[in-house]
PDB file of C-alpha atoms in Angstrom:
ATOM      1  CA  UNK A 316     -64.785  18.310  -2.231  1.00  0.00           C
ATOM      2  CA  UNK A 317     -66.692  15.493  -2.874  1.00  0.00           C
ATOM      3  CA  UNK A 318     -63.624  13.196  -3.117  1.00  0.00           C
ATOM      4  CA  UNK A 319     -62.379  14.687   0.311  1.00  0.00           C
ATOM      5  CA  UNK A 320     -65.814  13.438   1.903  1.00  0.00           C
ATOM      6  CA  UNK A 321     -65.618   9.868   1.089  1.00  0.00           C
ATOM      7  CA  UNK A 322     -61.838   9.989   2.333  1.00  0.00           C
ATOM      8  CA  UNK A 323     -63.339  11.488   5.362  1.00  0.00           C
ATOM      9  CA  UNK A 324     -65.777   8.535   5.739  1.00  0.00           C
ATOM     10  CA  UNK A 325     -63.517   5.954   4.605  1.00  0.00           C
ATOM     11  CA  UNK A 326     -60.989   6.945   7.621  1.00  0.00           C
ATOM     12  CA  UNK A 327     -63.985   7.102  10.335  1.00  0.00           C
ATOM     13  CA  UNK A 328     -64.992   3.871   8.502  1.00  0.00           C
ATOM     14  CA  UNK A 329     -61.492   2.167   9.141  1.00  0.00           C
ATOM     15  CA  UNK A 330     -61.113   4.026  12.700  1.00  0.00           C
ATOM     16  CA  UNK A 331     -64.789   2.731  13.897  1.00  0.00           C
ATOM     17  CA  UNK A 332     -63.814  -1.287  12.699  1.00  0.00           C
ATOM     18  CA  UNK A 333     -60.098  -1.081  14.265  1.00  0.00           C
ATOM     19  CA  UNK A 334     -62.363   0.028  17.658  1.00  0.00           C
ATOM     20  CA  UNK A 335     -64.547  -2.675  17.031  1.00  0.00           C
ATOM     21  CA  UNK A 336     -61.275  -5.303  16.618  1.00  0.00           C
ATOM     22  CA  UNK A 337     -60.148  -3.853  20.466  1.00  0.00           C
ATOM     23  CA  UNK A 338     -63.233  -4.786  22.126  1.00  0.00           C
ATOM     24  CA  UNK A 339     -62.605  -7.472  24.161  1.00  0.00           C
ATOM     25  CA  UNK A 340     -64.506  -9.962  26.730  1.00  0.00           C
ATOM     26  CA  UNK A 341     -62.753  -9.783  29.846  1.00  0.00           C
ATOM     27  CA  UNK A 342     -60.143  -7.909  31.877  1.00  0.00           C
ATOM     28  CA  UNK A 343     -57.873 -10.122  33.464  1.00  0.00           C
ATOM     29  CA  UNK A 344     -55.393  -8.854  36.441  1.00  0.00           C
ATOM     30  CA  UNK A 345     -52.573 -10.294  38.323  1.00  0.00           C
ATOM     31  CA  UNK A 346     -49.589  -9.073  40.216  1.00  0.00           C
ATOM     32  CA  UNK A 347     -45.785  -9.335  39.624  1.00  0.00           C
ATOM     33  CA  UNK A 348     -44.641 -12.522  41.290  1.00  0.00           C
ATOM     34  CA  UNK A 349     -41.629 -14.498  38.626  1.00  0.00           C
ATOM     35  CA  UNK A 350     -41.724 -17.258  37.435  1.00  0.00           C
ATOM     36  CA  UNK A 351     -45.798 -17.382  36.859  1.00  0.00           C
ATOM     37  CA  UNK A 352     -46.368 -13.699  36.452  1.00  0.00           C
ATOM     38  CA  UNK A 353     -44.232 -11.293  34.850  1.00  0.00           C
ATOM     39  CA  UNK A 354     -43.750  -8.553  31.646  1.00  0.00           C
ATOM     40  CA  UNK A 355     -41.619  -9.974  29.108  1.00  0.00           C
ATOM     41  CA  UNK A 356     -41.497  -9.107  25.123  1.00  0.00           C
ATOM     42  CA  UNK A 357     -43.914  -5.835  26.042  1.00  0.00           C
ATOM     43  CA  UNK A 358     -46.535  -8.722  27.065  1.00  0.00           C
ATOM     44  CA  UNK A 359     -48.280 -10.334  30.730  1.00  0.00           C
ATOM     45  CA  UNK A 360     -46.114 -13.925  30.510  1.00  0.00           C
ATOM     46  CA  UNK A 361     -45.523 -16.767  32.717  1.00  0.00           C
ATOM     47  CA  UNK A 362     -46.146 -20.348  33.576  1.00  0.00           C
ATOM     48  CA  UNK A 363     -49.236 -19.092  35.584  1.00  0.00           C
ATOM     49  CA  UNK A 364     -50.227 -16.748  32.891  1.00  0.00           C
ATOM     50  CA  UNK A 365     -50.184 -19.262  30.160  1.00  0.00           C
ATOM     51  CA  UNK A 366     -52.546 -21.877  32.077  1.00  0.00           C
ATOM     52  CA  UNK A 367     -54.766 -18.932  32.226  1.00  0.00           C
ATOM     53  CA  UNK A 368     -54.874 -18.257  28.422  1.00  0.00           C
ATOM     54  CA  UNK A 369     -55.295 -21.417  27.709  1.00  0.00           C
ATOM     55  CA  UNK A 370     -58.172 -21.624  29.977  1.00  0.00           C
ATOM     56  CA  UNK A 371     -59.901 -18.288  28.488  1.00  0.00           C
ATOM     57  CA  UNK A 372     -59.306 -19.944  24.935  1.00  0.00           C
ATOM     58  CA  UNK A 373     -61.094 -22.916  25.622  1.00  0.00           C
ATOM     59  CA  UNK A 374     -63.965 -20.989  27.366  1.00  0.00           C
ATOM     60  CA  UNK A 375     -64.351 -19.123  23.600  1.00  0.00           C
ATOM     61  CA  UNK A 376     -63.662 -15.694  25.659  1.00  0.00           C
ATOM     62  CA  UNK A 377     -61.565 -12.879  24.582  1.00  0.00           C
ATOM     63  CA  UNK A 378     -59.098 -11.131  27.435  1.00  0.00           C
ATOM     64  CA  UNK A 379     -56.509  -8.188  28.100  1.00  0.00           C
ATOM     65  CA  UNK A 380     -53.866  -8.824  30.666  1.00  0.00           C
ATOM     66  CA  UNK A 381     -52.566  -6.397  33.047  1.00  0.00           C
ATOM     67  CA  UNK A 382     -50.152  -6.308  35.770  1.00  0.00           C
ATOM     68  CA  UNK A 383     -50.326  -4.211  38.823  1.00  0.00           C
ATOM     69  CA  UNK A 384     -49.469  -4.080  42.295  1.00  0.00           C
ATOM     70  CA  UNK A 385     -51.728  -6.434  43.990  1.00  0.00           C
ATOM     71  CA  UNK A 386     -54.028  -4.125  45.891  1.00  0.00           C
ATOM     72  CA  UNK A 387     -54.663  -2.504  43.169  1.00  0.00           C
ATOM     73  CA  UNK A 388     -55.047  -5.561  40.914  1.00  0.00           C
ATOM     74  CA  UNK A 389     -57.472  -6.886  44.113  1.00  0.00           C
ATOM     75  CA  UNK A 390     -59.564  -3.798  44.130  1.00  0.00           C
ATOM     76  CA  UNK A 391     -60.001  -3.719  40.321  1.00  0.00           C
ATOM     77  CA  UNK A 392     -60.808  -7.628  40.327  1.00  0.00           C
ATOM     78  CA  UNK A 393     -63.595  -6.911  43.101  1.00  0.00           C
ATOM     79  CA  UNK A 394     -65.482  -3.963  41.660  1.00  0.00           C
ATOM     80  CA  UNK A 395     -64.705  -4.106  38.019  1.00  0.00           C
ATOM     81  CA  UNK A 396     -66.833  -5.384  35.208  1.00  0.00           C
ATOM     82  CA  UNK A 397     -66.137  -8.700  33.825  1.00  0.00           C
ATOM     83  CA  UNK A 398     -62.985  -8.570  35.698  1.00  0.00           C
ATOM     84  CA  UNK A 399     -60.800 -11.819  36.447  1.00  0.00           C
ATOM     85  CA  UNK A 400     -57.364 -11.813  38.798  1.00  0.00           C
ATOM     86  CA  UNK A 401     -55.141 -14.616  39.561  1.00  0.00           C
ATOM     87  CA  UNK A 402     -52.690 -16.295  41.427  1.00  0.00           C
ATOM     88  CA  UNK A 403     -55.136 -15.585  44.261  1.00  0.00           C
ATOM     89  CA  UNK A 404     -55.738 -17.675  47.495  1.00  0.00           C
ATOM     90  CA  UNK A 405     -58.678 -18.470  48.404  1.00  0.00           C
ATOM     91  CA  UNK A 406     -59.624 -16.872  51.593  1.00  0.00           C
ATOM     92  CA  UNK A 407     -62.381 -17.103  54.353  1.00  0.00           C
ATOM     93  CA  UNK A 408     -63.121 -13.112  53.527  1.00  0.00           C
ATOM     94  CA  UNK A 409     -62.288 -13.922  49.884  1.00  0.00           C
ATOM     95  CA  UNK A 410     -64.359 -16.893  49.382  1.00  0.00           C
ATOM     96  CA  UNK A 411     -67.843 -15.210  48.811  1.00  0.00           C
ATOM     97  CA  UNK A 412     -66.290 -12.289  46.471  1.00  0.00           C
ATOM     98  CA  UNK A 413     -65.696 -14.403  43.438  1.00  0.00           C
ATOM     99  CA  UNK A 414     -66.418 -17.272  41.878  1.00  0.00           C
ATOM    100  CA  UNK A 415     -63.269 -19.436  41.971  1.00  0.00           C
ATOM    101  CA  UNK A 416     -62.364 -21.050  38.401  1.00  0.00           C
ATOM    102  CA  UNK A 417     -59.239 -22.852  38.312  1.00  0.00           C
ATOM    103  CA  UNK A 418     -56.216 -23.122  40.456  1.00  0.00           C
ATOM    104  CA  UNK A 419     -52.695 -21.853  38.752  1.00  0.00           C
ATOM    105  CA  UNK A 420     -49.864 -22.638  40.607  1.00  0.00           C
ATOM    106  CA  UNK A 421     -49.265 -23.873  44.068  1.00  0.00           C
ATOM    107  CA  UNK A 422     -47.147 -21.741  46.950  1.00  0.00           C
ATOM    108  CA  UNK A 423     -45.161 -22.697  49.845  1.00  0.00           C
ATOM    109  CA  UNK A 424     -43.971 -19.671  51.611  1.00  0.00           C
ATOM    110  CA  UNK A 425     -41.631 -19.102  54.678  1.00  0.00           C
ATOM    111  CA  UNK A 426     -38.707 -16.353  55.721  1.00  0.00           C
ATOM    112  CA  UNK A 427     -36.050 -15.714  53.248  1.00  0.00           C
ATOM    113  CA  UNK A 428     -32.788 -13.531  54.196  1.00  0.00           C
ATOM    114  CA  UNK A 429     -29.463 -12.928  52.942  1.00  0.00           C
ATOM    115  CA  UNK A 430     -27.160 -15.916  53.066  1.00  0.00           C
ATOM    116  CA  UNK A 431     -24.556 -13.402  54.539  1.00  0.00           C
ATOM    117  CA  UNK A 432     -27.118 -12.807  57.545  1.00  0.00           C
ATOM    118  CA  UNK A 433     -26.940 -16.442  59.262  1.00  0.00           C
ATOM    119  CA  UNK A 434     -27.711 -17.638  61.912  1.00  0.00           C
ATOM    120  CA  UNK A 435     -31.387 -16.285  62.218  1.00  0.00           C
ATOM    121  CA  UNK A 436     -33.370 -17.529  65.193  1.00  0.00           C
ATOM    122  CA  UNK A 437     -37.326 -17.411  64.310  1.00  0.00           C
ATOM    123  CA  UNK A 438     -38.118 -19.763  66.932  1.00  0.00           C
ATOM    124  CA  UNK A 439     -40.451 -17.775  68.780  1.00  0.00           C
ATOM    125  CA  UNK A 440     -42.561 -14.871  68.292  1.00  0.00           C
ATOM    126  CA  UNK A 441     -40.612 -13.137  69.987  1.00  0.00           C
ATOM    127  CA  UNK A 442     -37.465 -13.328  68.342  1.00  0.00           C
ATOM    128  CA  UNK A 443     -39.345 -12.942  64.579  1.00  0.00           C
ATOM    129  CA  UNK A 444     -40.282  -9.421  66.601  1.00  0.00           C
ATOM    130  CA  UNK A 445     -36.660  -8.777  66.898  1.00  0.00           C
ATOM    131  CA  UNK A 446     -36.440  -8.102  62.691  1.00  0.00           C
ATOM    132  CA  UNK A 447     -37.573  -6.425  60.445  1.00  0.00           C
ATOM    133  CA  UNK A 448     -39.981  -7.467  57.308  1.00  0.00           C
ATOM    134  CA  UNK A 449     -40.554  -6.250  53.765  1.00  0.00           C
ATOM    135  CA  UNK A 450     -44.185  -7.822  52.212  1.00  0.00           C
ATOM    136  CA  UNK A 451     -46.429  -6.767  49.646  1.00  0.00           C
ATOM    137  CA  UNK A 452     -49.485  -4.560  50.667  1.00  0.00           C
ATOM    138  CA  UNK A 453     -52.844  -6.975  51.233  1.00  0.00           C
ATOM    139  CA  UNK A 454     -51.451 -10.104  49.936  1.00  0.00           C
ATOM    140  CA  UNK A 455     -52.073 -13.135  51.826  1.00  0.00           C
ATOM    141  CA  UNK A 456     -48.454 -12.815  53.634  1.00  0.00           C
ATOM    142  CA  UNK A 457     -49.674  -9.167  54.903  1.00  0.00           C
ATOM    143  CA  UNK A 458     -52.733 -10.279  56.076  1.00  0.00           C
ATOM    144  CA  UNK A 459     -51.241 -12.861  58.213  1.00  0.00           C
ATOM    145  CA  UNK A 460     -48.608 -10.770  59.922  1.00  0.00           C
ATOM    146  CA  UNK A 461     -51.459  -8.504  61.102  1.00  0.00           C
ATOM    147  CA  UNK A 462     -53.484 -11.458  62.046  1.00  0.00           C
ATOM    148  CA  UNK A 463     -50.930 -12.613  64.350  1.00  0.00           C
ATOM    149  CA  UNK A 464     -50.087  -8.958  65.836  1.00  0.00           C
ATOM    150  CA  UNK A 465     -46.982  -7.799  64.151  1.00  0.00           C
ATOM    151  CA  UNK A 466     -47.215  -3.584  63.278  1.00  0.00           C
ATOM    152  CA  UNK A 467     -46.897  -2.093  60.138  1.00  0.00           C
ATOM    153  CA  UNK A 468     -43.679   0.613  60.565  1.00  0.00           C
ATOM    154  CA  UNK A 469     -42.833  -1.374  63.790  1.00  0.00           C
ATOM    155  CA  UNK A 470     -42.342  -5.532  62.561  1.00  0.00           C
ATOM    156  CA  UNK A 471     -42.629  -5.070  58.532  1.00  0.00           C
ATOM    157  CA  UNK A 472     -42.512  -2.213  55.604  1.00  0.00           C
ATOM    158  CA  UNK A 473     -45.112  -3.072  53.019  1.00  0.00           C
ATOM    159  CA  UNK A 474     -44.033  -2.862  49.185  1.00  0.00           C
ATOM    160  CA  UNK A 475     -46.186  -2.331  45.640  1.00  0.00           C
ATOM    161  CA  UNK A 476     -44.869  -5.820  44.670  1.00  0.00           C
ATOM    162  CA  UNK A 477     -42.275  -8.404  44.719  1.00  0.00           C
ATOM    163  CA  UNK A 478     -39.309  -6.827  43.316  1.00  0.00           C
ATOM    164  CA  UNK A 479     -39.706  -4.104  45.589  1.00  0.00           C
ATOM    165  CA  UNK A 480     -39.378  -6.458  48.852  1.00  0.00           C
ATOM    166  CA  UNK A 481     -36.542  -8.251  47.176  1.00  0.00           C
ATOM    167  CA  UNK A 482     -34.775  -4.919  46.202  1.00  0.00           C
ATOM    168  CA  UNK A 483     -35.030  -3.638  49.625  1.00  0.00           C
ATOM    169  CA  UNK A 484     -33.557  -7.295  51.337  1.00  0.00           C
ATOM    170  CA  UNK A 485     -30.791  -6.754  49.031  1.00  0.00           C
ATOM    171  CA  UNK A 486     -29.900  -3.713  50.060  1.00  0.00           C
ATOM    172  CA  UNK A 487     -29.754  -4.947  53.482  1.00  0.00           C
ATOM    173  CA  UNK A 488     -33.162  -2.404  53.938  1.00  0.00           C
ATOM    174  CA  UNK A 489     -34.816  -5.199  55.579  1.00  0.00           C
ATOM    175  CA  UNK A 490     -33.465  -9.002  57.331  1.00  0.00           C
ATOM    176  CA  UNK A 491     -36.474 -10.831  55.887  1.00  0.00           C
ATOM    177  CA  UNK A 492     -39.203 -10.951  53.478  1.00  0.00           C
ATOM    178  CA  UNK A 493     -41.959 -13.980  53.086  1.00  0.00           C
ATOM    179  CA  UNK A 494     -41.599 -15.765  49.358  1.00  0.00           C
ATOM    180  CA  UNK A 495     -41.872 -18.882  48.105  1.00  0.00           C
ATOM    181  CA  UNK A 496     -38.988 -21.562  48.246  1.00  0.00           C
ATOM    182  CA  UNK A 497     -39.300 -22.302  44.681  1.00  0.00           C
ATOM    183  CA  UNK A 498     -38.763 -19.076  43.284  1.00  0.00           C
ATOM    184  CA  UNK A 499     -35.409 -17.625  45.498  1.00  0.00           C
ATOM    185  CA  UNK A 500     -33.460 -18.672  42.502  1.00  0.00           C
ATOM    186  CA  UNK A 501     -35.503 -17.354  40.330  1.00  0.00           C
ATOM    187  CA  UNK A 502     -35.578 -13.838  41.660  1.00  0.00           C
ATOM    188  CA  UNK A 503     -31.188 -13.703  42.348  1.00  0.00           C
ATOM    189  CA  UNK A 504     -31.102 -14.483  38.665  1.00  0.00           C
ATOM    190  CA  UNK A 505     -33.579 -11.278  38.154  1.00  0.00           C
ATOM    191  CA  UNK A 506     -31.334  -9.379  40.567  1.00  0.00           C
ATOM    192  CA  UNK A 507     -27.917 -10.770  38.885  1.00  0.00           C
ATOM    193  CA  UNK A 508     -27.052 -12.426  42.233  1.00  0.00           C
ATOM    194  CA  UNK A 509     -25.625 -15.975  42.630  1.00  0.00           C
ATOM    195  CA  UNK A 510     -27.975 -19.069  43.766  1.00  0.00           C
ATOM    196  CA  UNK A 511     -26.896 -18.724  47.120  1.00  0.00           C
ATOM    197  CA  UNK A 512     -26.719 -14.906  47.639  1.00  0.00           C
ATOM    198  CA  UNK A 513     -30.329 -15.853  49.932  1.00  0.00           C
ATOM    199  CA  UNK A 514     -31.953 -18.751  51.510  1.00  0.00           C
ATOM    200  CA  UNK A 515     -34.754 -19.785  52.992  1.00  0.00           C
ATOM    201  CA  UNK A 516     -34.602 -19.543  56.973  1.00  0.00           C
ATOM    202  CA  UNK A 517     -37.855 -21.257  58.066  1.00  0.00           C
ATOM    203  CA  UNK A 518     -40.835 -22.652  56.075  1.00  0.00           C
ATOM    204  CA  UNK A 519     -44.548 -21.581  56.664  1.00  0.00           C
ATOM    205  CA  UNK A 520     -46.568 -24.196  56.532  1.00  0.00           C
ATOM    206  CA  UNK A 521     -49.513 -22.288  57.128  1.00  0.00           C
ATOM    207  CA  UNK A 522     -48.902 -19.734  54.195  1.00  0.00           C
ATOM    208  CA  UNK A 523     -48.965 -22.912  52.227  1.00  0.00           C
ATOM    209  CA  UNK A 524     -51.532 -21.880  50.014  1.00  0.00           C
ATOM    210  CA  UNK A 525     -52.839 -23.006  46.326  1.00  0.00           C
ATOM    211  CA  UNK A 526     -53.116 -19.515  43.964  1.00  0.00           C
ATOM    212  CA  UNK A 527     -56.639 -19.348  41.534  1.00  0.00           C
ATOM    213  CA  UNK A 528     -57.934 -17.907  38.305  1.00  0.00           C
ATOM    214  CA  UNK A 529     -61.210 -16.015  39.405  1.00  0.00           C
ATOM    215  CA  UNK A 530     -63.345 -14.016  38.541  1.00  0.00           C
ATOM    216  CA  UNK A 531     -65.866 -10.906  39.856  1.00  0.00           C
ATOM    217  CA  UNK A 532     -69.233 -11.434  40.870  1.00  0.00           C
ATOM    218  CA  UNK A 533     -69.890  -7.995  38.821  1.00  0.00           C
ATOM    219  CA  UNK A 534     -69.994 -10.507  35.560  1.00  0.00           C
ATOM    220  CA  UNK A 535     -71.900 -10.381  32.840  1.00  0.00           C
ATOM    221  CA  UNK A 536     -74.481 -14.049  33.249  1.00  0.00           C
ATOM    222  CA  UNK A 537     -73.634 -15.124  29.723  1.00  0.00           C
ATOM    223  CA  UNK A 538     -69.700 -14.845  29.896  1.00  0.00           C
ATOM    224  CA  UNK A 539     -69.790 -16.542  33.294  1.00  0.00           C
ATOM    225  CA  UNK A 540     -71.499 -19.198  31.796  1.00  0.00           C
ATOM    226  CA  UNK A 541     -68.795 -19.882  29.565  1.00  0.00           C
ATOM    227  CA  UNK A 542     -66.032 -19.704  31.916  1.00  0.00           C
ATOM    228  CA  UNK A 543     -68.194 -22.031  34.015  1.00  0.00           C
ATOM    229  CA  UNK A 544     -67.986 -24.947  31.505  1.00  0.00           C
ATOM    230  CA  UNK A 545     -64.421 -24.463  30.597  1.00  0.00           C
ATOM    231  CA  UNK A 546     -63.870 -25.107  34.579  1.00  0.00           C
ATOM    232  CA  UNK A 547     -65.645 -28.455  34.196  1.00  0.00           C
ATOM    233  CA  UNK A 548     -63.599 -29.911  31.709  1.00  0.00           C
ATOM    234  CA  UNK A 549     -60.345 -28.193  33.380  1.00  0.00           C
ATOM    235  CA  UNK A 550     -57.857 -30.451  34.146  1.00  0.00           C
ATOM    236  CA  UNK A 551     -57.662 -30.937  38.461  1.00  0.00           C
TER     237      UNK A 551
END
């Protein structure tokens, strides 16, 4: 009996420390969006993602990574605990959520189709009314196609992330969705499609946009700190 109890305490024991080894600092968030964020080897990876390790290793912080669709990723960053989110763009009603650490990766988004879809004319409002769009619910594309008037289930369909806009412009679901010129390669090698399966019909020059680390206001004072004077010594 007696041997069974100290068995009994030396699992509890074992259980309580491997516990204690999970606890962590911070919860960091981001969204699907390849080549900066993405899951790879059952892990949160990318050229985006690894700035952002780097940056909570120097600040002496510990971190899990998550990915979710970005509205849920934005809602967690903004009312969670100690929670940071990146590549985000930094926003009029954004500004005064967060405090804004370090920027990640830069974005230059227009109106991609299907090479086998040419000519598009985007010229005018009017003719972008004349297709139909695939974005990703309350990203910064989404909130400037209801800024300038265009109708969810009328002008656009609105997607969970990335891959779900790209899947549904492949399947000819959709004429356009709004990505990044850098990445169309990218995401045809994702899809198994050759380089020039898609293009990029007209630039947006004012979705140009550069995408930050940061992190809640709900924060505990002394982590902030931290992450405060890792941003100092950042690189620019």
């Amino acid at each position: 009996m007696k041997a069974k109890v100290i068995l009994c305490l030396f699992c509890l024991s074992f259980m309580y420390k491997a516990n204690a080894a999970e606890v962590v600092d911070l919860q960091i968030v981001t969204e699907l969006s390849p080549p900066h964020q993405l899951w790879e080897n059952n892990q949160v990876a990318g050229a985006a993602t690894e700035k952002v390790k780097a940056f909570i290793q120097k600040a002496g912080l510990t971190a899990t990574y998550d990915i979710f669709p970005w509205a849920r990723a934005y809602n967690k960053a903004v009312k969670g605990p100690d929670t940071l989110i990146y590549s985000i763009a930094k926003t009029a009603e954004r500004t005064n959520l967060f405090h804004w650490l370090i920027p990640v990766v830069e974005y230059k988004f227009g109106f991609v189709a299907l090479s086998s879809n040419k000519p598009i004319d985007l010229s005018t409002k009017e003719q972008l009314s004349k297709y139909v769009i695939a974005l990703q619910r309350h990203d910064y594309a989404h909130d400037w196609m209801l800024s300038q008037g265009f109708e969810e289930g009328k002008n656009f369909m609105v997607c969970a992330d990335i891959d779900c806009s790209w899947n549904l412009l492949l399947n000819k679901n959709v004429d356009l969705i709004i990505d990044s010129q850098q990445f169309i390669e990218v995401m045809l090698e994702r899809f198994n499609k050759p380089y020039d399966f898609a293009y990029l019909v007209k630039e947006l020059p004012e979705l140009s946009t550069t995408g930050y680390l940061a992190v809640s206001k709900n924060i505990a004072p002394e982590k902030l700190a931290k992450l405060l004077a890792a941003k100092t010594t950042a690189p620019k």
